[in-house]
Amino acid sequence: MARAAPLSYATAASLALHALGLLAVAAMLKQVPGHAYSLPIVARLAAPEPVVLEAAKPAPKERAARQKAMPVPPLPPADTATVAQFRQQFIGSAARFLDYPPDALNAEVEGAVVVSVSFAAGRGAAAISVTRSSGHHLLDAQALDMFRRAAASMPLPGALRAQDFEFEVPVVYALKR
C-alpha cells in the first residue's frame, strides 16, 4: 500500500486558514434572517505547471532606429527555476486573500479565471490582468483583487528584480452540490 506524501507546513497552514474562512462565511450566513443557504463552497487556486512567457515585444520602427544608435545590452532571460519558486510563493501569498464574493455566492455563480501576472525590470509593481474570464465580473474582479493585494504585500526577490517575466495562475470558484 502506497503511503501519501506528508503535507508541507505551508500547504497545511493554507488549508487550515481556508477552512476557517469558509466556516466564518457559513456562520455569517446563518446569522442573516430569512437566509437559508445550504450549499458548501469551494474557492481554490489551481496550480498547473509554471509557464514563463516571453516579455520582449518588437519595438516600432522609429524606436528601433533610436535603439540602434544607443546599443543596450539585452537582459539575460529569467532563470526558470527561480521564477517557478517565486510563482509558488506568490500563489501562497495570494491564497490569504482568496474569497468567494458574497454576491456571487448568493447568485450561485461558478467559474474559472486565468490571471496573468507580469513583472518588468525596473517597474515597481506587477501588471495583473485577466487572461481568460470566468464569464462573471464578480469572480474576475475578486481574482484580480486577490493578486494585486498579494503583489503589494510580497517583495520581489533580488535575483528577479532586473528580469522581465510573466506567469499565469488559474483560480477556480465552484459550489459543491
JSON list of C-alpha atoms in Angstrom, two decimals:
[
{"chain": "A", "resi": 1, "resn": "MET", "atom": "CA", "xyz": [0.00, 0.00, 0.00]},
{"chain": "A", "resi": 2, "resn": "ALA", "atom": "CA", "xyz": [1.46, 3.35, -1.05]},
{"chain": "A", "resi": 3, "resn": "ARG", "atom": "CA", "xyz": [1.80, 5.97, 1.63]},
{"chain": "A", "resi": 4, "resn": "ALA", "atom": "CA", "xyz": [0.65, 9.55, 0.92]},
{"chain": "A", "resi": 5, "resn": "ALA", "atom": "CA", "xyz": [3.32, 12.22, 0.96]},
{"chain": "A", "resi": 6, "resn": "PRO", "atom": "CA", "xyz": [3.18, 14.44, 4.06]},
{"chain": "A", "resi": 7, "resn": "LEU", "atom": "CA", "xyz": [1.78, 17.95, 3.63]},
{"chain": "A", "resi": 8, "resn": "SER", "atom": "CA", "xyz": [4.22, 20.81, 3.83]},
{"chain": "A", "resi": 9, "resn": "TYR", "atom": "CA", "xyz": [3.72, 23.33, 6.62]},
{"chain": "A", "resi": 10, "resn": "ALA", "atom": "CA", "xyz": [2.70, 25.98, 4.08]},
{"chain": "A", "resi": 11, "resn": "THR", "atom": "CA", "xyz": [0.10, 23.69, 2.50]},
{"chain": "A", "resi": 12, "resn": "ALA", "atom": "CA", "xyz": [-1.28, 22.63, 5.87]},
{"chain": "A", "resi": 13, "resn": "ALA", "atom": "CA", "xyz": [-1.45, 26.25, 7.06]},
{"chain": "A", "resi": 14, "resn": "SER", "atom": "CA", "xyz": [-3.16, 27.29, 3.84]},
{"chain": "A", "resi": 15, "resn": "LEU", "atom": "CA", "xyz": [-5.75, 24.53, 4.16]},
{"chain": "A", "resi": 16, "resn": "ALA", "atom": "CA", "xyz": [-6.41, 25.44, 7.79]},
{"chain": "A", "resi": 17, "resn": "LEU", "atom": "CA", "xyz": [-6.84, 29.13, 7.00]},
{"chain": "A", "resi": 18, "resn": "HIS", "atom": "CA", "xyz": [-9.18, 28.37, 4.12]},
{"chain": "A", "resi": 19, "resn": "ALA", "atom": "CA", "xyz": [-11.27, 26.10, 6.33]},
{"chain": "A", "resi": 20, "resn": "LEU", "atom": "CA", "xyz": [-11.53, 28.82, 8.97]},
{"chain": "A", "resi": 21, "resn": "GLY", "atom": "CA", "xyz": [-12.56, 31.35, 6.33]},
{"chain": "A", "resi": 22, "resn": "LEU", "atom": "CA", "xyz": [-15.26, 29.06, 4.97]},
{"chain": "A", "resi": 23, "resn": "LEU", "atom": "CA", "xyz": [-16.54, 28.37, 8.48]},
{"chain": "A", "resi": 24, "resn": "ALA", "atom": "CA", "xyz": [-16.71, 32.12, 9.14]},
{"chain": "A", "resi": 25, "resn": "VAL", "atom": "CA", "xyz": [-18.71, 32.68, 5.93]},
{"chain": "A", "resi": 26, "resn": "ALA", "atom": "CA", "xyz": [-21.08, 29.86, 6.87]},
{"chain": "A", "resi": 27, "resn": "ALA", "atom": "CA", "xyz": [-21.54, 31.30, 10.36]},
{"chain": "A", "resi": 28, "resn": "MET", "atom": "CA", "xyz": [-22.28, 34.76, 8.92]},
{"chain": "A", "resi": 29, "resn": "LEU", "atom": "CA", "xyz": [-24.84, 33.31, 6.52]},
{"chain": "A", "resi": 30, "resn": "LYS", "atom": "CA", "xyz": [-26.63, 31.54, 9.37]},
{"chain": "A", "resi": 31, "resn": "GLN", "atom": "CA", "xyz": [-26.98, 34.88, 11.16]},
{"chain": "A", "resi": 32, "resn": "VAL", "atom": "CA", "xyz": [-28.76, 36.57, 8.23]},
{"chain": "A", "resi": 33, "resn": "PRO", "atom": "CA", "xyz": [-32.52, 36.48, 8.98]},
{"chain": "A", "resi": 34, "resn": "GLY", "atom": "CA", "xyz": [-34.54, 34.59, 6.39]},
{"chain": "A", "resi": 35, "resn": "HIS", "atom": "CA", "xyz": [-31.42, 33.32, 4.61]},
{"chain": "A", "resi": 36, "resn": "ALA", "atom": "CA", "xyz": [-31.20, 29.57, 4.19]},
{"chain": "A", "resi": 37, "resn": "TYR", "atom": "CA", "xyz": [-28.01, 28.86, 2.29]},
{"chain": "A", "resi": 38, "resn": "SER", "atom": "CA", "xyz": [-27.06, 25.23, 2.40]},
{"chain": "A", "resi": 39, "resn": "LEU", "atom": "CA", "xyz": [-24.55, 24.76, -0.43]},
{"chain": "A", "resi": 40, "resn": "PRO", "atom": "CA", "xyz": [-20.97, 24.30, 0.74]},
{"chain": "A", "resi": 41, "resn": "ILE", "atom": "CA", "xyz": [-18.50, 26.38, -1.27]},
{"chain": "A", "resi": 42, "resn": "VAL", "atom": "CA", "xyz": [-15.05, 25.82, -2.72]},
{"chain": "A", "resi": 43, "resn": "ALA", "atom": "CA", "xyz": [-12.73, 28.53, -3.96]},
{"chain": "A", "resi": 44, "resn": "ARG", "atom": "CA", "xyz": [-9.23, 27.40, -4.80]},
{"chain": "A", "resi": 45, "resn": "LEU", "atom": "CA", "xyz": [-6.16, 28.30, -6.74]},
{"chain": "A", "resi": 46, "resn": "ALA", "atom": "CA", "xyz": [-5.36, 25.74, -9.37]},
{"chain": "A", "resi": 47, "resn": "ALA", "atom": "CA", "xyz": [-1.62, 25.46, -9.89]},
{"chain": "A", "resi": 48, "resn": "PRO", "atom": "CA", "xyz": [-0.61, 23.92, -13.22]},
{"chain": "A", "resi": 49, "resn": "GLU", "atom": "CA", "xyz": [2.98, 23.76, -14.41]},
{"chain": "A", "resi": 50, "resn": "PRO", "atom": "CA", "xyz": [4.61, 27.21, -14.42]},
{"chain": "A", "resi": 51, "resn": "VAL", "atom": "CA", "xyz": [4.66, 28.95, -17.76]},
{"chain": "A", "resi": 52, "resn": "VAL", "atom": "CA", "xyz": [7.29, 31.59, -18.43]},
{"chain": "A", "resi": 53, "resn": "LEU", "atom": "CA", "xyz": [6.16, 33.77, -21.31]},
{"chain": "A", "resi": 54, "resn": "GLU", "atom": "CA", "xyz": [8.40, 35.93, -23.45]},
{"chain": "A", "resi": 55, "resn": "ALA", "atom": "CA", "xyz": [8.06, 39.53, -22.29]},
{"chain": "A", "resi": 56, "resn": "ALA", "atom": "CA", "xyz": [10.00, 41.21, -25.10]},
{"chain": "A", "resi": 57, "resn": "LYS", "atom": "CA", "xyz": [7.92, 42.56, -27.99]},
{"chain": "A", "resi": 58, "resn": "PRO", "atom": "CA", "xyz": [9.21, 44.07, -31.22]},
{"chain": "A", "resi": 59, "resn": "ALA", "atom": "CA", "xyz": [9.62, 47.83, -30.99]},
{"chain": "A", "resi": 60, "resn": "PRO", "atom": "CA", "xyz": [8.08, 50.23, -33.54]},
{"chain": "A", "resi": 61, "resn": "LYS", "atom": "CA", "xyz": [10.36, 51.26, -36.44]},
{"chain": "A", "resi": 62, "resn": "GLU", "atom": "CA", "xyz": [11.24, 54.71, -35.08]},
{"chain": "A", "resi": 63, "resn": "ARG", "atom": "CA", "xyz": [12.08, 53.29, -31.68]},
{"chain": "A", "resi": 64, "resn": "ALA", "atom": "CA", "xyz": [14.20, 50.58, -33.26]},
{"chain": "A", "resi": 65, "resn": "ALA", "atom": "CA", "xyz": [16.22, 53.24, -35.11]},
{"chain": "A", "resi": 66, "resn": "ARG", "atom": "CA", "xyz": [16.95, 55.08, -31.84]},
{"chain": "A", "resi": 67, "resn": "GLN", "atom": "CA", "xyz": [17.94, 51.84, -30.14]},
{"chain": "A", "resi": 68, "resn": "LYS", "atom": "CA", "xyz": [20.49, 51.13, -32.88]},
{"chain": "A", "resi": 69, "resn": "ALA", "atom": "CA", "xyz": [22.15, 54.45, -32.11]},
{"chain": "A", "resi": 70, "resn": "MET", "atom": "CA", "xyz": [22.44, 53.61, -28.39]},
{"chain": "A", "resi": 71, "resn": "PRO", "atom": "CA", "xyz": [23.08, 49.87, -28.00]},
{"chain": "A", "resi": 72, "resn": "VAL", "atom": "CA", "xyz": [21.83, 48.49, -24.73]},
{"chain": "A", "resi": 73, "resn": "PRO", "atom": "CA", "xyz": [22.94, 45.05, -23.66]},
{"chain": "A", "resi": 74, "resn": "PRO", "atom": "CA", "xyz": [19.97, 42.66, -23.53]},
{"chain": "A", "resi": 75, "resn": "LEU", "atom": "CA", "xyz": [18.81, 41.37, -20.18]},
{"chain": "A", "resi": 76, "resn": "PRO", "atom": "CA", "xyz": [19.59, 37.73, -19.56]},
{"chain": "A", "resi": 77, "resn": "PRO", "atom": "CA", "xyz": [16.46, 35.57, -19.51]},
{"chain": "A", "resi": 78, "resn": "ALA", "atom": "CA", "xyz": [14.90, 34.93, -16.12]},
{"chain": "A", "resi": 79, "resn": "ASP", "atom": "CA", "xyz": [16.02, 31.68, -14.52]},
{"chain": "A", "resi": 80, "resn": "THR", "atom": "CA", "xyz": [13.03, 29.34, -14.86]},
{"chain": "A", "resi": 81, "resn": "ALA", "atom": "CA", "xyz": [13.68, 27.61, -11.52]},
{"chain": "A", "resi": 82, "resn": "THR", "atom": "CA", "xyz": [13.78, 30.95, -9.68]},
{"chain": "A", "resi": 83, "resn": "VAL", "atom": "CA", "xyz": [10.61, 32.10, -11.45]},
{"chain": "A", "resi": 84, "resn": "ALA", "atom": "CA", "xyz": [8.88, 28.79, -10.62]},
{"chain": "A", "resi": 85, "resn": "GLN", "atom": "CA", "xyz": [9.84, 29.10, -6.94]},
{"chain": "A", "resi": 86, "resn": "PHE", "atom": "CA", "xyz": [8.70, 32.74, -6.80]},
{"chain": "A", "resi": 87, "resn": "ARG", "atom": "CA", "xyz": [5.43, 31.77, -8.55]},
{"chain": "A", "resi": 88, "resn": "GLN", "atom": "CA", "xyz": [4.68, 29.17, -5.87]},
{"chain": "A", "resi": 89, "resn": "GLN", "atom": "CA", "xyz": [5.45, 31.67, -3.10]},
{"chain": "A", "resi": 90, "resn": "PHE", "atom": "CA", "xyz": [3.29, 34.27, -4.85]},
{"chain": "A", "resi": 91, "resn": "ILE", "atom": "CA", "xyz": [0.36, 31.84, -5.11]},
{"chain": "A", "resi": 92, "resn": "GLY", "atom": "CA", "xyz": [0.75, 31.02, -1.41]},
{"chain": "A", "resi": 93, "resn": "SER", "atom": "CA", "xyz": [0.68, 34.72, -0.57]},
{"chain": "A", "resi": 94, "resn": "ALA", "atom": "CA", "xyz": [-2.35, 35.31, -2.81]},
{"chain": "A", "resi": 95, "resn": "ALA", "atom": "CA", "xyz": [-4.24, 32.45, -1.15]},
{"chain": "A", "resi": 96, "resn": "ARG", "atom": "CA", "xyz": [-4.52, 34.58, 2.02]},
{"chain": "A", "resi": 97, "resn": "PHE", "atom": "CA", "xyz": [-6.74, 36.97, 0.05]},
{"chain": "A", "resi": 98, "resn": "LEU", "atom": "CA", "xyz": [-8.85, 34.30, -1.69]},
{"chain": "A", "resi": 99, "resn": "ASP", "atom": "CA", "xyz": [-12.55, 34.87, -1.08]},
{"chain": "A", "resi": 100, "resn": "TYR", "atom": "CA", "xyz": [-15.79, 33.78, -2.73]},
{"chain": "A", "resi": 101, "resn": "PRO", "atom": "CA", "xyz": [-17.63, 37.06, -3.42]},
{"chain": "A", "resi": 102, "resn": "PRO", "atom": "CA", "xyz": [-20.85, 37.09, -1.33]},
{"chain": "A", "resi": 103, "resn": "ASP", "atom": "CA", "xyz": [-22.98, 38.34, -4.26]},
{"chain": "A", "resi": 104, "resn": "ALA", "atom": "CA", "xyz": [-21.62, 35.53, -6.45]},
{"chain": "A", "resi": 105, "resn": "LEU", "atom": "CA", "xyz": [-22.28, 33.07, -3.66]},
{"chain": "A", "resi": 106, "resn": "ASN", "atom": "CA", "xyz": [-25.88, 34.24, -3.28]},
{"chain": "A", "resi": 107, "resn": "ALA", "atom": "CA", "xyz": [-26.41, 34.03, -7.05]},
{"chain": "A", "resi": 108, "resn": "GLU", "atom": "CA", "xyz": [-24.73, 30.58, -7.09]},
{"chain": "A", "resi": 109, "resn": "VAL", "atom": "CA", "xyz": [-22.23, 31.78, -9.72]},
{"chain": "A", "resi": 110, "resn": "GLU", "atom": "CA", "xyz": [-19.31, 29.49, -10.59]},
{"chain": "A", "resi": 111, "resn": "GLY", "atom": "CA", "xyz": [-16.37, 29.80, -12.94]},
{"chain": "A", "resi": 112, "resn": "ALA", "atom": "CA", "xyz": [-12.64, 29.62, -13.56]},
{"chain": "A", "resi": 113, "resn": "VAL", "atom": "CA", "xyz": [-10.49, 32.72, -14.09]},
{"chain": "A", "resi": 114, "resn": "VAL", "atom": "CA", "xyz": [-6.97, 32.69, -15.52]},
{"chain": "A", "resi": 115, "resn": "VAL", "atom": "CA", "xyz": [-4.92, 35.64, -14.28]},
{"chain": "A", "resi": 116, "resn": "SER", "atom": "CA", "xyz": [-1.65, 36.82, -15.85]},
{"chain": "A", "resi": 117, "resn": "VAL", "atom": "CA", "xyz": [0.98, 38.32, -13.53]},
{"chain": "A", "resi": 118, "resn": "SER", "atom": "CA", "xyz": [3.75, 40.20, -15.33]},
{"chain": "A", "resi": 119, "resn": "PHE", "atom": "CA", "xyz": [6.92, 41.74, -13.89]},
{"chain": "A", "resi": 120, "resn": "ALA", "atom": "CA", "xyz": [9.24, 44.06, -15.80]},
{"chain": "A", "resi": 121, "resn": "ALA", "atom": "CA", "xyz": [12.76, 45.10, -14.84]},
{"chain": "A", "resi": 122, "resn": "GLY", "atom": "CA", "xyz": [12.74, 48.48, -13.13]},
{"chain": "A", "resi": 123, "resn": "ARG", "atom": "CA", "xyz": [8.96, 48.62, -12.74]},
{"chain": "A", "resi": 124, "resn": "GLY", "atom": "CA", "xyz": [7.79, 48.91, -9.15]},
{"chain": "A", "resi": 125, "resn": "ALA", "atom": "CA", "xyz": [4.51, 47.00, -9.46]},
{"chain": "A", "resi": 126, "resn": "ALA", "atom": "CA", "xyz": [3.31, 43.89, -11.23]},
{"chain": "A", "resi": 127, "resn": "ALA", "atom": "CA", "xyz": [0.92, 44.18, -14.16]},
{"chain": "A", "resi": 128, "resn": "ILE", "atom": "CA", "xyz": [-2.04, 41.94, -13.36]},
{"chain": "A", "resi": 129, "resn": "SER", "atom": "CA", "xyz": [-4.77, 41.14, -15.86]},
{"chain": "A", "resi": 130, "resn": "VAL", "atom": "CA", "xyz": [-7.40, 38.54, -16.69]},
{"chain": "A", "resi": 131, "resn": "THR", "atom": "CA", "xyz": [-6.16, 36.25, -19.47]},
{"chain": "A", "resi": 132, "resn": "ARG", "atom": "CA", "xyz": [-9.35, 34.15, -19.58]},
{"chain": "A", "resi": 133, "resn": "SER", "atom": "CA", "xyz": [-12.54, 35.36, -17.95]},
{"chain": "A", "resi": 134, "resn": "SER", "atom": "CA", "xyz": [-14.87, 33.19, -15.92]},
{"chain": "A", "resi": 135, "resn": "GLY", "atom": "CA", "xyz": [-17.75, 34.93, -17.65]},
{"chain": "A", "resi": 136, "resn": "HIS", "atom": "CA", "xyz": [-18.75, 36.57, -14.36]},
{"chain": "A", "resi": 137, "resn": "HIS", "atom": "CA", "xyz": [-17.49, 40.04, -13.45]},
{"chain": "A", "resi": 138, "resn": "LEU", "atom": "CA", "xyz": [-17.69, 39.34, -9.70]},
{"chain": "A", "resi": 139, "resn": "LEU", "atom": "CA", "xyz": [-15.33, 36.36, -9.90]},
{"chain": "A", "resi": 140, "resn": "ASP", "atom": "CA", "xyz": [-12.92, 38.09, -12.29]},
{"chain": "A", "resi": 141, "resn": "ALA", "atom": "CA", "xyz": [-12.77, 41.20, -10.08]},
{"chain": "A", "resi": 142, "resn": "GLN", "atom": "CA", "xyz": [-12.13, 39.18, -6.92]},
{"chain": "A", "resi": 143, "resn": "ALA", "atom": "CA", "xyz": [-9.31, 37.22, -8.60]},
{"chain": "A", "resi": 144, "resn": "LEU", "atom": "CA", "xyz": [-7.66, 40.47, -9.77]},
{"chain": "A", "resi": 145, "resn": "ASP", "atom": "CA", "xyz": [-8.02, 42.00, -6.29]},
{"chain": "A", "resi": 146, "resn": "MET", "atom": "CA", "xyz": [-6.50, 38.90, -4.69]},
{"chain": "A", "resi": 147, "resn": "PHE", "atom": "CA", "xyz": [-3.38, 39.03, -6.88]},
{"chain": "A", "resi": 148, "resn": "ARG", "atom": "CA", "xyz": [-3.00, 42.82, -6.60]},
{"chain": "A", "resi": 149, "resn": "ARG", "atom": "CA", "xyz": [-3.04, 42.54, -2.82]},
{"chain": "A", "resi": 150, "resn": "ALA", "atom": "CA", "xyz": [-0.53, 39.69, -2.91]},
{"chain": "A", "resi": 151, "resn": "ALA", "atom": "CA", "xyz": [1.79, 41.67, -5.22]},
{"chain": "A", "resi": 152, "resn": "ALA", "atom": "CA", "xyz": [1.64, 44.65, -2.86]},
{"chain": "A", "resi": 153, "resn": "SER", "atom": "CA", "xyz": [2.48, 42.53, 0.17]},
{"chain": "A", "resi": 154, "resn": "MET", "atom": "CA", "xyz": [5.28, 40.40, -1.31]},
{"chain": "A", "resi": 155, "resn": "PRO", "atom": "CA", "xyz": [8.72, 41.76, -2.22]},
{"chain": "A", "resi": 156, "resn": "LEU", "atom": "CA", "xyz": [10.35, 40.65, -5.46]},
{"chain": "A", "resi": 157, "resn": "PRO", "atom": "CA", "xyz": [13.47, 38.52, -4.85]},
{"chain": "A", "resi": 158, "resn": "GLY", "atom": "CA", "xyz": [16.77, 40.20, -5.71]},
{"chain": "A", "resi": 159, "resn": "ALA", "atom": "CA", "xyz": [17.55, 37.60, -8.38]},
{"chain": "A", "resi": 160, "resn": "LEU", "atom": "CA", "xyz": [14.42, 38.61, -10.32]},
{"chain": "A", "resi": 161, "resn": "ARG", "atom": "CA", "xyz": [14.47, 42.41, -9.89]},
{"chain": "A", "resi": 162, "resn": "ALA", "atom": "CA", "xyz": [16.35, 43.04, -13.14]},
{"chain": "A", "resi": 163, "resn": "GLN", "atom": "CA", "xyz": [14.30, 40.50, -15.09]},
{"chain": "A", "resi": 164, "resn": "ASP", "atom": "CA", "xyz": [11.20, 40.55, -17.28]},
{"chain": "A", "resi": 165, "resn": "PHE", "atom": "CA", "xyz": [8.98, 37.55, -16.59]},
{"chain": "A", "resi": 166, "resn": "GLU", "atom": "CA", "xyz": [5.34, 36.55, -16.56]},
{"chain": "A", "resi": 167, "resn": "PHE", "atom": "CA", "xyz": [3.23, 33.65, -15.38]},
{"chain": "A", "resi": 168, "resn": "GLU", "atom": "CA", "xyz": [-0.43, 32.65, -15.33]},
{"chain": "A", "resi": 169, "resn": "VAL", "atom": "CA", "xyz": [-2.48, 31.31, -12.44]},
{"chain": "A", "resi": 170, "resn": "PRO", "atom": "CA", "xyz": [-5.94, 29.75, -12.75]},
{"chain": "A", "resi": 171, "resn": "VAL", "atom": "CA", "xyz": [-8.45, 30.38, -9.95]},
{"chain": "A", "resi": 172, "resn": "VAL", "atom": "CA", "xyz": [-11.50, 28.12, -9.66]},
{"chain": "A", "resi": 173, "resn": "TYR", "atom": "CA", "xyz": [-14.73, 29.19, -7.95]},
{"chain": "A", "resi": 174, "resn": "ALA", "atom": "CA", "xyz": [-17.13, 26.27, -7.51]},
{"chain": "A", "resi": 175, "resn": "LEU", "atom": "CA", "xyz": [-20.13, 25.36, -5.38]},
{"chain": "A", "resi": 176, "resn": "LYS", "atom": "CA", "xyz": [-20.26, 21.80, -4.13]},
{"chain": "A", "resi": 177, "resn": "ARG", "atom": "CA", "xyz": [-23.56, 20.18, -4.92]}
]
